[in-house]
CSV table of C-alpha atoms and ligand atoms in Angstrom, one decimal:
chain,number,residue,atom,x,y,z
N,12,MET,CA,0.0,0.0,0.0
N,13,LYS,CA,1.2,3.5,-0.8
N,14,THR,CA,-0.8,5.4,1.9
N,15,ILE,CA,1.2,5.9,5.0
N,16,ILE,CA,-1.2,5.9,7.9
N,17,GLU,CA,-0.9,6.8,11.6
N,18,PRO,CA,0.5,3.5,13.1
N,19,PHE,CA,-1.8,3.7,16.1
N,20,LYS,CA,-5.4,4.1,17.0
N,21,ILE,CA,-6.8,6.5,19.6
N,22,LYS,CA,-8.1,5.4,23.0
N,23,SER,CA,-8.2,8.7,24.9
N,24,VAL,CA,-9.1,12.0,23.3
N,25,GLU,CA,-8.8,15.6,24.4
N,26,PRO,CA,-11.3,18.2,23.0
N,27,ILE,CA,-9.9,21.3,21.3
N,28,ARG,CA,-11.7,24.6,21.6
N,29,PHE,CA,-13.0,26.4,18.6
N,30,THR,CA,-13.0,30.2,18.7
N,31,THR,CA,-14.7,32.9,16.7
N,32,PRO,CA,-12.7,35.5,14.8
N,33,GLU,CA,-13.8,38.1,17.3
N,34,GLU,CA,-12.6,36.0,20.2
N,35,ARG,CA,-9.2,35.5,18.6
N,36,GLU,CA,-8.9,39.2,18.0
N,37,GLU,CA,-9.6,39.8,21.7
N,38,VAL,CA,-7.0,37.0,22.7
N,39,LEU,CA,-4.4,38.6,20.5
N,40,ARG,CA,-5.0,42.1,21.9
N,41,LYS,CA,-5.0,40.9,25.5
N,42,GLY,CA,-1.8,38.8,24.8
N,43,PHE,CA,-0.1,41.9,23.3
N,44,TYR,CA,0.3,40.0,20.0
N,45,ASN,CA,2.8,37.6,21.6
N,46,LEU,CA,1.6,33.9,21.4
N,47,PHE,CA,3.7,33.0,24.4
N,48,LEU,CA,1.3,35.2,26.4
N,49,VAL,CA,-1.8,33.4,25.2
N,50,ARG,CA,-3.6,30.6,27.1
N,51,ALA,CA,-3.3,27.2,25.5
N,52,GLU,CA,-7.0,26.6,25.7
N,53,ASP,CA,-7.5,29.5,23.3
N,54,VAL,CA,-5.4,27.8,20.7
N,55,LEU,CA,-6.9,25.4,18.2
N,56,ILE,CA,-3.8,23.7,16.8
N,57,ASP,CA,-0.7,24.2,18.9
N,58,LEU,CA,2.6,24.0,16.9
N,59,LEU,CA,4.6,26.1,19.3
N,60,THR,CA,6.9,23.1,20.0
N,61,ASP,CA,7.4,19.3,19.7
N,62,SER,CA,9.0,19.3,23.2
N,63,GLY,CA,7.0,17.7,26.0
N,64,THR,CA,3.8,18.0,24.0
N,65,ASN,CA,3.8,14.3,22.9
N,66,ALA,CA,1.0,11.8,23.3
N,67,MET,CA,2.1,8.8,25.4
N,68,SER,CA,1.0,5.2,24.5
N,69,ALA,CA,-1.1,2.8,26.5
N,70,ASP,CA,2.1,1.0,27.5
N,71,GLN,CA,3.7,4.2,28.7
N,72,TRP,CA,0.6,5.0,30.8
N,73,ALA,CA,0.7,1.4,32.2
N,74,GLY,CA,4.4,2.0,33.0
N,75,MET,CA,3.3,5.1,35.0
N,76,MET,CA,1.3,2.9,37.3
N,77,ARG,CA,4.3,0.5,37.6
N,78,GLY,CA,6.6,3.3,38.6
N,79,ASP,CA,8.7,2.6,41.7
N,80,GLU,CA,8.8,5.8,43.8
N,81,SER,CA,11.6,4.7,46.1
N,82,TYR,CA,14.1,7.5,46.9
N,83,ALA,CA,17.2,5.3,46.3
N,84,GLY,CA,17.7,2.4,44.0
N,85,ALA,CA,14.2,2.3,42.5
N,86,ARG,CA,13.4,-0.5,40.1
N,87,SER,CA,12.2,2.1,37.5
N,88,PHE,CA,15.7,3.7,37.6
N,89,TYR,CA,17.3,0.4,36.7
N,90,ARG,CA,14.9,-0.2,33.8
N,91,PHE,CA,15.6,3.3,32.5
N,92,GLU,CA,19.4,2.9,32.9
N,93,ARG,CA,19.4,-0.5,31.1
N,94,LYS,CA,17.4,0.9,28.2
N,95,VAL,CA,19.5,4.0,27.8
N,96,ARG,CA,22.7,2.0,28.1
N,97,GLU,CA,21.5,-0.6,25.6
N,98,LEU,CA,20.7,2.3,23.2
N,99,THR,CA,23.8,4.5,23.7
N,100,GLY,CA,26.5,2.1,25.1
N,101,PHE,CA,27.6,4.8,27.6
N,102,LYS,CA,28.9,3.7,31.0
N,103,HIS,CA,27.4,6.4,33.1
N,104,ILE,CA,23.6,7.2,32.8
N,105,ILE,CA,22.5,10.2,34.9
N,106,PRO,CA,18.8,11.1,34.8
N,107,THR,CA,17.8,14.9,34.8
N,108,HIS,CA,14.5,16.6,34.7
N,109,GLN,CA,15.0,17.9,31.2
N,110,GLY,CA,17.7,18.6,28.6
N,111,ARG,CA,18.9,21.9,29.9
N,112,ALA,CA,19.6,20.4,33.4
N,113,ALA,CA,22.0,18.0,31.7
N,114,GLU,CA,23.5,20.9,29.9
N,115,ARG,CA,23.9,23.0,33.0
N,116,ILE,CA,25.7,20.1,34.8
N,117,LEU,CA,27.9,19.3,31.9
N,118,PHE,CA,29.1,22.9,31.3
N,119,SER,CA,29.4,23.7,35.0
N,120,LEU,CA,32.1,21.0,35.0
N,121,THR,CA,33.7,21.6,31.7
N,122,GLY,CA,33.1,25.2,30.7
N,123,GLY,CA,34.4,28.5,32.2
N,124,LYS,CA,36.2,31.6,31.1
N,125,GLY,CA,38.7,31.1,28.2
N,126,LYS,CA,37.0,27.9,27.0
N,127,VAL,CA,35.4,27.5,23.6
N,128,VAL,CA,32.6,24.9,22.7
N,129,PRO,CA,32.0,24.2,19.0
N,130,ASN,CA,28.7,22.7,17.9
N,131,ASN,CA,27.1,22.3,14.4
N,132,SER,CA,24.5,24.7,15.9
N,133,HIS,CA,23.8,25.3,19.6
N,134,PHE,CA,20.2,25.2,20.6
N,135,ASP,CA,19.4,28.4,22.6
N,136,THR,CA,19.5,26.7,26.1
N,137,THR,CA,22.7,24.9,25.2
N,138,ARG,CA,24.3,28.2,24.1
N,139,ALA,CA,22.9,29.9,27.3
N,140,ASN,CA,24.5,27.2,29.5
N,141,VAL,CA,27.9,27.4,27.7
N,142,GLU,CA,27.9,31.2,28.0
N,143,PHE,CA,26.6,31.1,31.6
N,144,SER,CA,29.7,29.1,32.5
N,145,GLY,CA,31.8,31.9,31.0
N,146,ALA,CA,32.8,29.9,27.9
N,147,GLU,CA,32.2,30.8,24.3
N,148,ALA,CA,29.7,28.9,22.1
N,149,VAL,CA,30.7,28.7,18.4
N,150,ASP,CA,28.3,27.4,15.7
N,151,LEU,CA,29.9,25.7,12.8
N,152,PRO,CA,27.2,24.7,10.3
N,153,THR,CA,28.2,24.0,6.7
N,154,ALA,CA,27.6,26.4,3.8
N,155,GLU,CA,24.9,24.1,2.6
N,156,GLY,CA,23.2,24.3,6.0
N,157,ARG,CA,23.1,28.1,5.8
N,158,ASP,CA,21.2,28.3,2.5
N,159,PRO,CA,17.5,28.1,3.2
N,160,GLU,CA,16.4,27.2,-0.3
N,161,LEU,CA,19.0,24.5,-1.2
N,162,ILE,CA,17.7,20.9,-1.1
N,163,ALA,CA,20.4,18.6,0.3
N,164,ASP,CA,20.4,15.4,2.3
N,165,PHE,CA,22.4,16.4,5.4
N,166,LYS,CA,22.2,20.1,5.9
N,167,GLY,CA,22.6,19.6,9.7
N,168,ASN,CA,26.3,18.6,9.3
N,169,MET,CA,29.2,20.1,11.1
N,170,ASP,CA,31.7,22.1,9.0
N,171,THR,CA,34.7,19.9,9.8
N,172,GLY,CA,37.1,22.2,8.0
N,173,ALA,CA,36.0,25.1,10.2
N,174,LEU,CA,36.3,22.8,13.2
N,175,GLU,CA,40.0,22.1,12.3
N,176,THR,CA,40.6,25.8,11.8
N,177,LEU,CA,39.0,26.6,15.2
N,178,ILE,CA,41.1,24.0,17.0
N,179,ARG,CA,44.3,25.4,15.3
N,180,LYS,CA,43.3,28.9,16.3
N,181,VAL,CA,42.4,28.5,19.9
N,182,GLY,CA,44.3,25.3,20.7
N,183,PRO,CA,42.8,21.9,21.8
N,184,GLY,CA,43.5,22.8,25.4
N,185,SER,CA,40.8,25.5,25.2
N,186,ILE,CA,38.1,23.2,23.9
N,187,PRO,CA,36.8,21.0,26.7
N,188,LEU,CA,34.4,19.2,24.4
N,189,CYS,CA,32.8,19.4,21.0
N,190,MET,CA,29.1,18.9,20.4
N,191,ILE,CA,26.9,17.7,17.5
N,192,THR,CA,23.2,18.4,17.7
N,193,VAL,CA,21.0,15.7,16.1
N,194,THR,CA,18.9,16.7,14.4
N,195,ASN,CA,20.1,20.3,14.0
N,196,ASN,CA,17.1,22.2,15.5
N,197,SER,CA,18.4,25.8,15.1
N,198,GLY,CA,19.4,24.9,11.5
N,199,GLY,CA,15.9,23.8,10.5
N,200,GLY,CA,15.6,20.3,12.0
N,201,GLN,CA,18.1,19.0,9.4
N,202,PRO,CA,19.9,15.7,9.9
N,203,VAL,CA,23.6,15.0,10.4
N,204,SER,CA,25.1,12.1,8.4
N,205,LEU,CA,27.0,9.2,10.1
N,206,ALA,CA,30.0,10.1,7.9
N,207,ASN,CA,30.0,13.6,9.4
N,208,ILE,CA,29.7,12.3,12.9
N,209,ARG,CA,32.6,9.9,12.2
N,210,GLU,CA,34.8,12.5,10.7
N,211,THR,CA,34.1,15.0,13.5
N,212,GLY,CA,34.8,12.2,16.0
N,213,ALA,CA,38.2,11.4,14.3
N,214,ILE,CA,39.2,15.1,14.3
N,215,CYS,CA,38.3,15.4,18.0
N,216,LYS,CA,40.1,12.1,18.9
N,217,ARG,CA,43.3,13.3,17.1
N,218,HIS,CA,43.3,16.4,19.4
N,219,GLY,CA,42.1,14.6,22.6
N,220,ILE,CA,38.8,16.5,22.6
N,221,PRO,CA,35.7,14.5,23.8
N,222,LEU,CA,32.7,14.5,21.4
N,223,PHE,CA,29.2,14.8,22.9
N,224,LEU,CA,25.9,14.4,21.1
N,225,ASP,CA,22.9,16.7,21.9
N,226,ALA,CA,20.7,13.7,21.2
N,227,CYS,CA,17.1,15.1,21.6
N,228,ARG,CA,16.0,13.9,18.2
N,229,PHE,CA,18.4,11.0,17.7
N,230,ALA,CA,15.8,8.6,16.3
N,231,GLU,CA,14.5,11.1,13.7
N,232,ASN,CA,18.2,11.7,12.7
N,233,ALA,CA,18.8,7.9,12.4
N,234,TYR,CA,15.8,7.5,10.2
N,235,PHE,CA,17.1,10.2,7.8
N,236,ILE,CA,20.4,8.3,7.7
N,237,LYS,CA,18.5,5.1,6.7
N,238,MET,CA,16.7,7.0,4.0
N,239,ARG,CA,19.5,9.1,2.7
N,240,GLU,CA,23.0,7.8,3.5
N,241,ARG,CA,24.6,5.4,1.1
N,242,GLY,CA,24.8,1.9,2.5
N,243,TYR,CA,22.2,2.2,5.3
N,244,ALA,CA,19.0,1.5,3.5
N,245,SER,CA,18.7,-2.0,4.9
N,246,VAL,CA,20.3,-1.4,8.3
N,247,PRO,CA,17.8,-1.4,11.2
N,248,VAL,CA,17.4,2.1,12.8
N,249,LYS,CA,18.4,0.6,16.1
N,250,GLU,CA,21.8,-0.3,14.7
N,251,ILE,CA,22.2,3.1,13.1
N,252,VAL,CA,21.5,4.6,16.5
N,253,SER,CA,24.1,2.4,18.2
N,254,GLU,CA,26.7,3.5,15.6
N,255,MET,CA,25.8,7.2,16.1
N,256,PHE,CA,26.4,6.9,19.8
N,257,SER,CA,29.5,4.7,19.5
N,258,LEU,CA,31.3,7.6,17.7
N,259,ALA,CA,30.8,9.9,20.7
N,260,ASP,CA,32.1,10.0,24.3
N,261,GLY,CA,28.8,11.2,25.9
N,262,ALA,CA,25.4,12.8,25.3
N,263,THR,CA,22.9,15.1,26.7
N,264,MET,CA,19.2,14.3,26.0
N,265,SER,CA,15.9,16.0,26.4
N,266,ALA,CA,13.5,13.1,26.7
N,267,LYS,CA,10.7,15.5,25.9
N,268,LYS,CA,11.4,14.9,22.2
N,269,ASP,CA,12.4,11.4,21.0
N,270,ALA,CA,11.5,9.6,24.2
N,271,ILE,CA,7.9,10.6,23.5
N,272,VAL,CA,7.2,11.8,27.0
N,273,ASN,CA,6.1,15.1,28.6
N,274,MET,CA,9.1,15.6,31.0
N,275,GLY,CA,12.6,14.1,31.4
N,276,GLY,CA,16.2,13.9,30.2
N,277,PHE,CA,19.6,12.5,30.9
N,278,LEU,CA,23.3,13.0,30.8
N,279,ALA,CA,25.5,10.1,29.7
N,280,MET,CA,29.2,9.6,29.4
N,281,ASN,CA,32.1,7.2,29.6
N,282,ASP,CA,34.5,9.3,31.6
N,283,ASP,CA,34.5,8.2,35.3
N,284,ALA,CA,35.9,11.4,36.8
N,285,LEU,CA,33.4,13.6,34.9
N,286,ALA,CA,30.5,11.3,35.8
N,287,SER,CA,31.5,11.5,39.5
N,288,GLY,CA,31.5,15.3,39.3
N,289,ALA,CA,28.2,15.3,37.5
N,290,ARG,CA,26.5,13.1,40.1
N,291,ASN,CA,27.7,15.4,42.8
N,292,LEU,CA,26.2,18.5,41.1
N,293,LEU,CA,23.0,16.4,40.4
N,294,ILE,CA,22.5,15.8,44.1
N,295,VAL,CA,22.8,19.5,44.9
N,296,THR,CA,20.1,20.7,42.5
N,297,GLU,CA,18.3,17.8,40.8
N,298,GLY,CA,18.1,14.9,43.2
N,299,PHE,CA,19.7,11.6,44.1
N,300,PRO,CA,21.4,9.8,41.1
N,301,THR,CA,18.7,7.2,40.8
N,302,TYR,CA,16.0,9.7,40.1
N,303,GLY,CA,17.6,13.0,39.2
N,304,GLY,CA,14.6,15.3,39.5
N,305,LEU,CA,12.1,12.8,38.0
N,306,ALA,CA,9.5,10.5,39.5
N,307,GLY,CA,9.9,6.8,39.2
N,308,ARG,CA,6.9,6.8,36.8
N,309,ASP,CA,8.6,9.3,34.5
N,310,LEU,CA,11.7,6.9,34.3
N,311,GLU,CA,9.3,4.1,33.3
N,312,ALA,CA,7.6,6.2,30.6
N,313,ILE,CA,11.0,7.2,29.2
N,314,ALA,CA,12.3,3.6,29.0
N,315,GLN,CA,9.1,2.6,27.2
N,316,GLY,CA,9.2,5.6,24.9
N,317,LEU,CA,12.8,4.9,23.9
N,318,ASP,CA,11.6,1.5,22.6
N,319,GLU,CA,8.6,2.8,20.7
N,320,VAL,CA,10.5,5.6,19.0
N,321,LEU,CA,12.7,3.0,17.2
N,322,ASP,CA,9.7,1.4,15.6
N,323,GLU,CA,10.3,2.0,11.9
N,324,ARG,CA,6.6,2.3,11.1
N,325,TYR,CA,6.4,5.0,13.6
N,326,LEU,CA,9.4,6.8,12.2
N,327,GLU,CA,8.2,6.4,8.6
N,328,TYR,CA,4.9,8.0,9.6
N,329,ARG,CA,6.6,10.7,11.6
N,330,ILE,CA,9.1,11.9,9.0
N,331,ARG,CA,6.5,11.5,6.1
N,332,SER,CA,3.8,13.5,7.9
N,333,VAL,CA,6.1,16.5,8.5
N,334,ALA,CA,7.4,16.2,4.9
N,335,TYR,CA,3.7,16.1,3.7
N,336,LEU,CA,3.1,19.5,5.3
N,337,GLY,CA,6.2,20.9,3.8
N,338,GLU,CA,5.7,19.5,0.3
N,339,ARG,CA,2.1,20.7,0.1
N,340,LEU,CA,3.1,24.2,1.1
N,341,ALA,CA,6.1,24.4,-1.2
N,342,ALA,CA,3.9,23.1,-4.1
N,343,ALA,CA,1.6,26.0,-3.6
N,344,GLY,CA,4.5,28.4,-3.8
N,345,VAL,CA,4.9,29.1,-0.1
N,346,PRO,CA,8.5,29.8,0.7
N,347,ILE,CA,9.8,27.3,3.3
N,348,LEU,CA,13.2,26.3,4.5
N,349,GLN,CA,14.1,23.3,2.3
N,350,PRO,CA,13.9,20.4,2.8
N,351,PRO,CA,11.3,19.9,5.6
N,352,GLY,CA,13.0,19.0,8.9
N,353,GLY,CA,12.3,15.9,11.1
N,354,HIS,CA,10.1,17.6,13.7
N,355,ALA,CA,9.0,20.9,12.0
N,356,VAL,CA,8.5,22.9,8.9
N,357,TYR,CA,10.0,26.4,8.9
N,358,LEU,CA,8.3,29.1,6.9
N,359,ASN,CA,10.6,31.7,5.4
N,360,ALA,CA,9.0,34.9,6.6
N,361,SER,CA,11.3,37.3,4.8
N,362,LYS,CA,10.2,35.8,1.4
N,363,PHE,CA,6.6,35.3,2.6
N,364,LEU,CA,6.3,39.0,3.6
N,365,PRO,CA,9.0,40.9,1.6
N,366,GLN,CA,7.2,44.2,2.2
N,367,ILE,CA,7.9,44.0,5.9
N,368,THR,CA,11.5,44.9,6.7
N,369,PRO,CA,13.3,42.8,9.5
N,370,ASP,CA,13.0,45.7,12.0
N,371,ARG,CA,9.2,45.3,11.7
N,372,TYR,CA,9.4,41.6,12.4
N,373,PRO,CA,7.9,39.7,9.4
N,374,GLY,CA,8.0,36.4,11.4
N,375,GLN,CA,5.9,37.9,14.2
N,376,SER,CA,3.4,39.3,11.7
N,377,LEU,CA,3.0,35.8,10.2
N,378,VAL,CA,2.7,34.2,13.7
N,379,VAL,CA,-0.1,36.6,14.5
N,380,GLU,CA,-1.9,36.0,11.2
N,381,LEU,CA,-1.8,32.2,11.5
N,382,PHE,CA,-3.5,32.6,14.9
N,383,ARG,CA,-5.9,35.3,13.7
N,384,ARG,CA,-7.1,33.3,10.7
N,385,GLY,CA,-6.9,29.8,12.0
N,386,GLY,CA,-6.2,29.6,15.7
N,387,ILE,CA,-2.8,28.1,15.0
N,388,ARG,CA,0.1,28.8,17.4
N,389,SER,CA,3.6,28.8,15.9
N,390,VAL,CA,6.9,30.4,16.9
N,391,GLU,CA,9.0,33.2,15.4
N,392,ILE,CA,12.6,32.3,15.0
N,393,GLY,CA,14.0,35.5,13.6
N,394,SER,CA,14.7,39.1,14.7
N,395,VAL,CA,12.3,39.0,17.7
N,396,MET,CA,14.3,36.0,19.1
N,397,PHE,CA,17.8,36.8,17.8
N,398,GLY,CA,17.8,40.5,16.7
N,399,ARG,CA,20.0,42.9,18.6
N,400,ARG,CA,20.9,46.5,19.0
N,401,GLY,CA,24.5,47.6,18.1
N,402,ALA,CA,26.7,49.9,20.1
N,403,GLY,CA,25.1,52.9,18.4
N,404,GLY,CA,21.6,51.6,19.0
N,405,GLU,CA,21.3,50.5,15.4
N,406,PHE,CA,19.1,47.4,14.6
N,407,ILE,CA,21.0,44.2,13.8
N,408,PRO,CA,18.7,41.6,12.3
N,409,ALA,CA,18.8,37.8,12.8
N,410,ARG,CA,20.5,35.7,10.0
N,411,MET,CA,17.0,34.4,8.9
N,412,GLU,CA,13.4,35.4,9.5
N,413,LEU,CA,11.6,32.0,10.1
N,414,VAL,CA,8.4,30.8,11.6
N,415,ARG,CA,8.5,27.2,13.0
N,416,LEU,CA,5.6,24.9,12.7
N,417,ALA,CA,6.7,22.1,15.1
N,418,ILE,CA,4.7,19.0,15.1
N,419,PRO,CA,4.0,17.3,18.5
N,420,ARG,CA,4.4,13.5,18.3
N,421,ARG,CA,1.3,11.3,17.8
N,422,VAL,CA,-1.0,14.2,18.7
N,423,TYR,CA,-2.5,15.5,15.4
N,424,THR,CA,-4.0,13.5,12.5
N,425,GLN,CA,-3.7,14.2,8.8
N,426,SER,CA,-6.9,16.2,8.8
N,427,HIS,CA,-5.4,18.6,11.4
N,428,ILE,CA,-2.4,19.0,9.1
N,429,ASP,CA,-4.7,19.5,6.1
N,430,TYR,CA,-6.3,22.3,8.1
N,431,VAL,CA,-2.9,23.9,8.8
N,432,ILE,CA,-2.1,23.8,5.1
N,433,GLU,CA,-5.4,25.5,4.3
N,434,VAL,CA,-4.7,28.3,6.9
N,435,VAL,CA,-1.1,28.9,5.7
N,436,LEU,CA,-2.4,29.1,2.1
N,437,GLU,CA,-5.1,31.6,3.1
N,438,CYS,CA,-2.4,33.7,4.8
N,439,TYR,CA,-0.3,33.4,1.7
N,440,GLU,CA,-3.1,34.7,-0.5
N,441,ASN,CA,-3.7,37.7,1.7
N,442,ARG,CA,0.0,38.4,2.6
N,443,ALA,CA,0.1,41.8,1.0
N,444,ARG,CA,-2.2,43.2,3.6
N,445,PHE,CA,-0.3,42.0,6.7
N,446,PRO,CA,1.2,44.8,9.0
N,447,GLY,CA,4.6,44.9,10.5
N,448,TYR,CA,5.0,45.1,14.3
N,449,ARG,CA,6.9,47.2,16.8
N,450,ILE,CA,7.9,46.1,20.3
N,451,VAL,CA,6.4,48.3,23.0
N,452,GLU,CA,7.9,46.6,26.0
N,453,GLU,CA,10.7,44.0,26.4
N,454,PRO,CA,12.8,42.4,29.1
N,455,ALA,CA,16.6,42.5,29.2
N,456,MET,CA,17.0,38.9,28.2
N,457,LEU,CA,15.2,36.2,26.1
N,458,ARG,CA,12.7,38.9,25.0
N,459,HIS,CA,10.7,36.7,22.7
N,460,PHE,CA,8.9,35.0,25.7
N,461,THR,CA,7.5,38.1,27.2
N,462,ALA,CA,7.8,41.1,24.8
N,463,LYS,CA,4.7,43.1,24.1
N,464,PHE,CA,3.9,44.2,20.5
N,465,GLU,CA,1.6,46.4,18.6
N,466,PRO,CA,0.8,46.4,14.8
N,467,ILE,CA,2.2,49.3,12.7
N,468,LEU,CA,-1.0,50.5,11.0
N,469,ARG,CA,-0.1,53.2,8.5
M,15,F0G,N1,18.8,20.8,22.7
M,15,F0G,C1,18.0,20.9,21.6
M,15,F0G,C2,18.5,20.6,20.3
M,15,F0G,C3,16.6,21.3,21.9
M,15,F0G,O1,15.8,21.4,20.8
M,15,F0G,C4,16.2,21.5,23.2
M,15,F0G,C5,14.8,22.0,23.4
M,15,F0G,C6,17.1,21.4,24.2
M,15,F0G,C7,18.4,21.0,24.0
M,15,F0G,C8,16.7,21.7,25.7
M,15,F0G,O2,15.9,20.7,26.2
M,15,F0G,O3,13.8,21.9,26.7
M,15,F0G,O4,14.3,19.6,27.7
M,15,F0G,O5,15.6,21.6,28.4
M,15,F0G,N2,14.0,22.4,22.5
M,15,F0G,C9,12.6,22.8,22.6
M,15,F0G,C10,12.2,23.4,21.3
M,15,F0G,C11,12.3,23.7,23.8
M,15,F0G,O6,11.0,24.0,21.3
M,15,F0G,O7,12.8,23.2,20.3
M,15,F0G,P1,14.8,21.0,27.3
């Protein structure tokens, strides 16, 4: 059969609330045109993030009941540890409440002033944790990865030439570790090839630099390798995953993505001394090393989710359903970042709304319009999030003006996605009329979460 269907049926459902255009206008006004300030129950289709928004399976919910809530040595911890070790091969498995907790512990131990951390592209919490330690975070995407329109297989790759240049420039002693983010979220959810992980690992090894994976979306990345990398078409995804992790010395993971749960994460590594330091820090802020800020039931749900995410029927459906959204939009002429990523489609707002200059936030305008017309919540990844003021107060735009439509796992069906397509196309037809926005109030840091906007109505 050619039709790829959702590889599950639905046992428990949650109603979504329909709103009138007048109600949505009111919600926008009261939320100061910032969708982070809007209540989730006022949203019809929520594509803000794929993180922690997943639907768990009956077996995961059953695991929640089986959770062992003992403070120390809980059975659920050993099940979790066994599963993560089987998958990654790492010696030390340390649970954390989410990805950024693993990042904070890792960079508290390895970062600091004068240190430099390369990554294909840091996610913003990863960058924040590197910088908070006093170290410098350097993104090294390839030229392919920086071109939004180019269609290529592995646009998430690390620029290994630039990595060698960086090592030569700052010296291996200044680089406590190198990271590869799979898939590359900030770069459009694009995958990294095994060849690239292998080459990066070899360079790191030559200089005595440990390689860590930011493994949030490891299964989606492995499925892309199976589909696109020569020689892997008939290799089981589970084996590809093992090979990916075997090339690294450790990993951070937000289980809120590819462990298909609502909360959780881990830090894993082979280095005994580093692990011992990490467990000490874990006890101070997260919890005892056999729960690390999670309940026993969360550990059960993660262990189960890590099995389910490797089901190739699930991955086929997952990657195809995101691609379906991207392909339908692109076919109608809507400018998107090509090719569609593993967890999201990114609209290219500067091409969508060429009449709105970056200092009037075309991405924000599109985010507002998707909600106004269809109750869809998306997120701006452009000059609201990354724009700055220079020394003279001049506006410095982000590298790209994007709007991310992130797809929660197992939550929406194809008809929901067809609806999203219809709303985006309606926006596209009416795009000439959309206004720009100005920021009327903003905090000192991470302004996109709480900034207040108003439309610029000539
Ligand atoms: N690394 C990557 C690549 C991520 O995408 C995220 C989270 C994290 C680390 C941090 O994990 O949220 O569990 O602390 N990304 C979410 C997103 C928030 O919307 O893309 P966390």
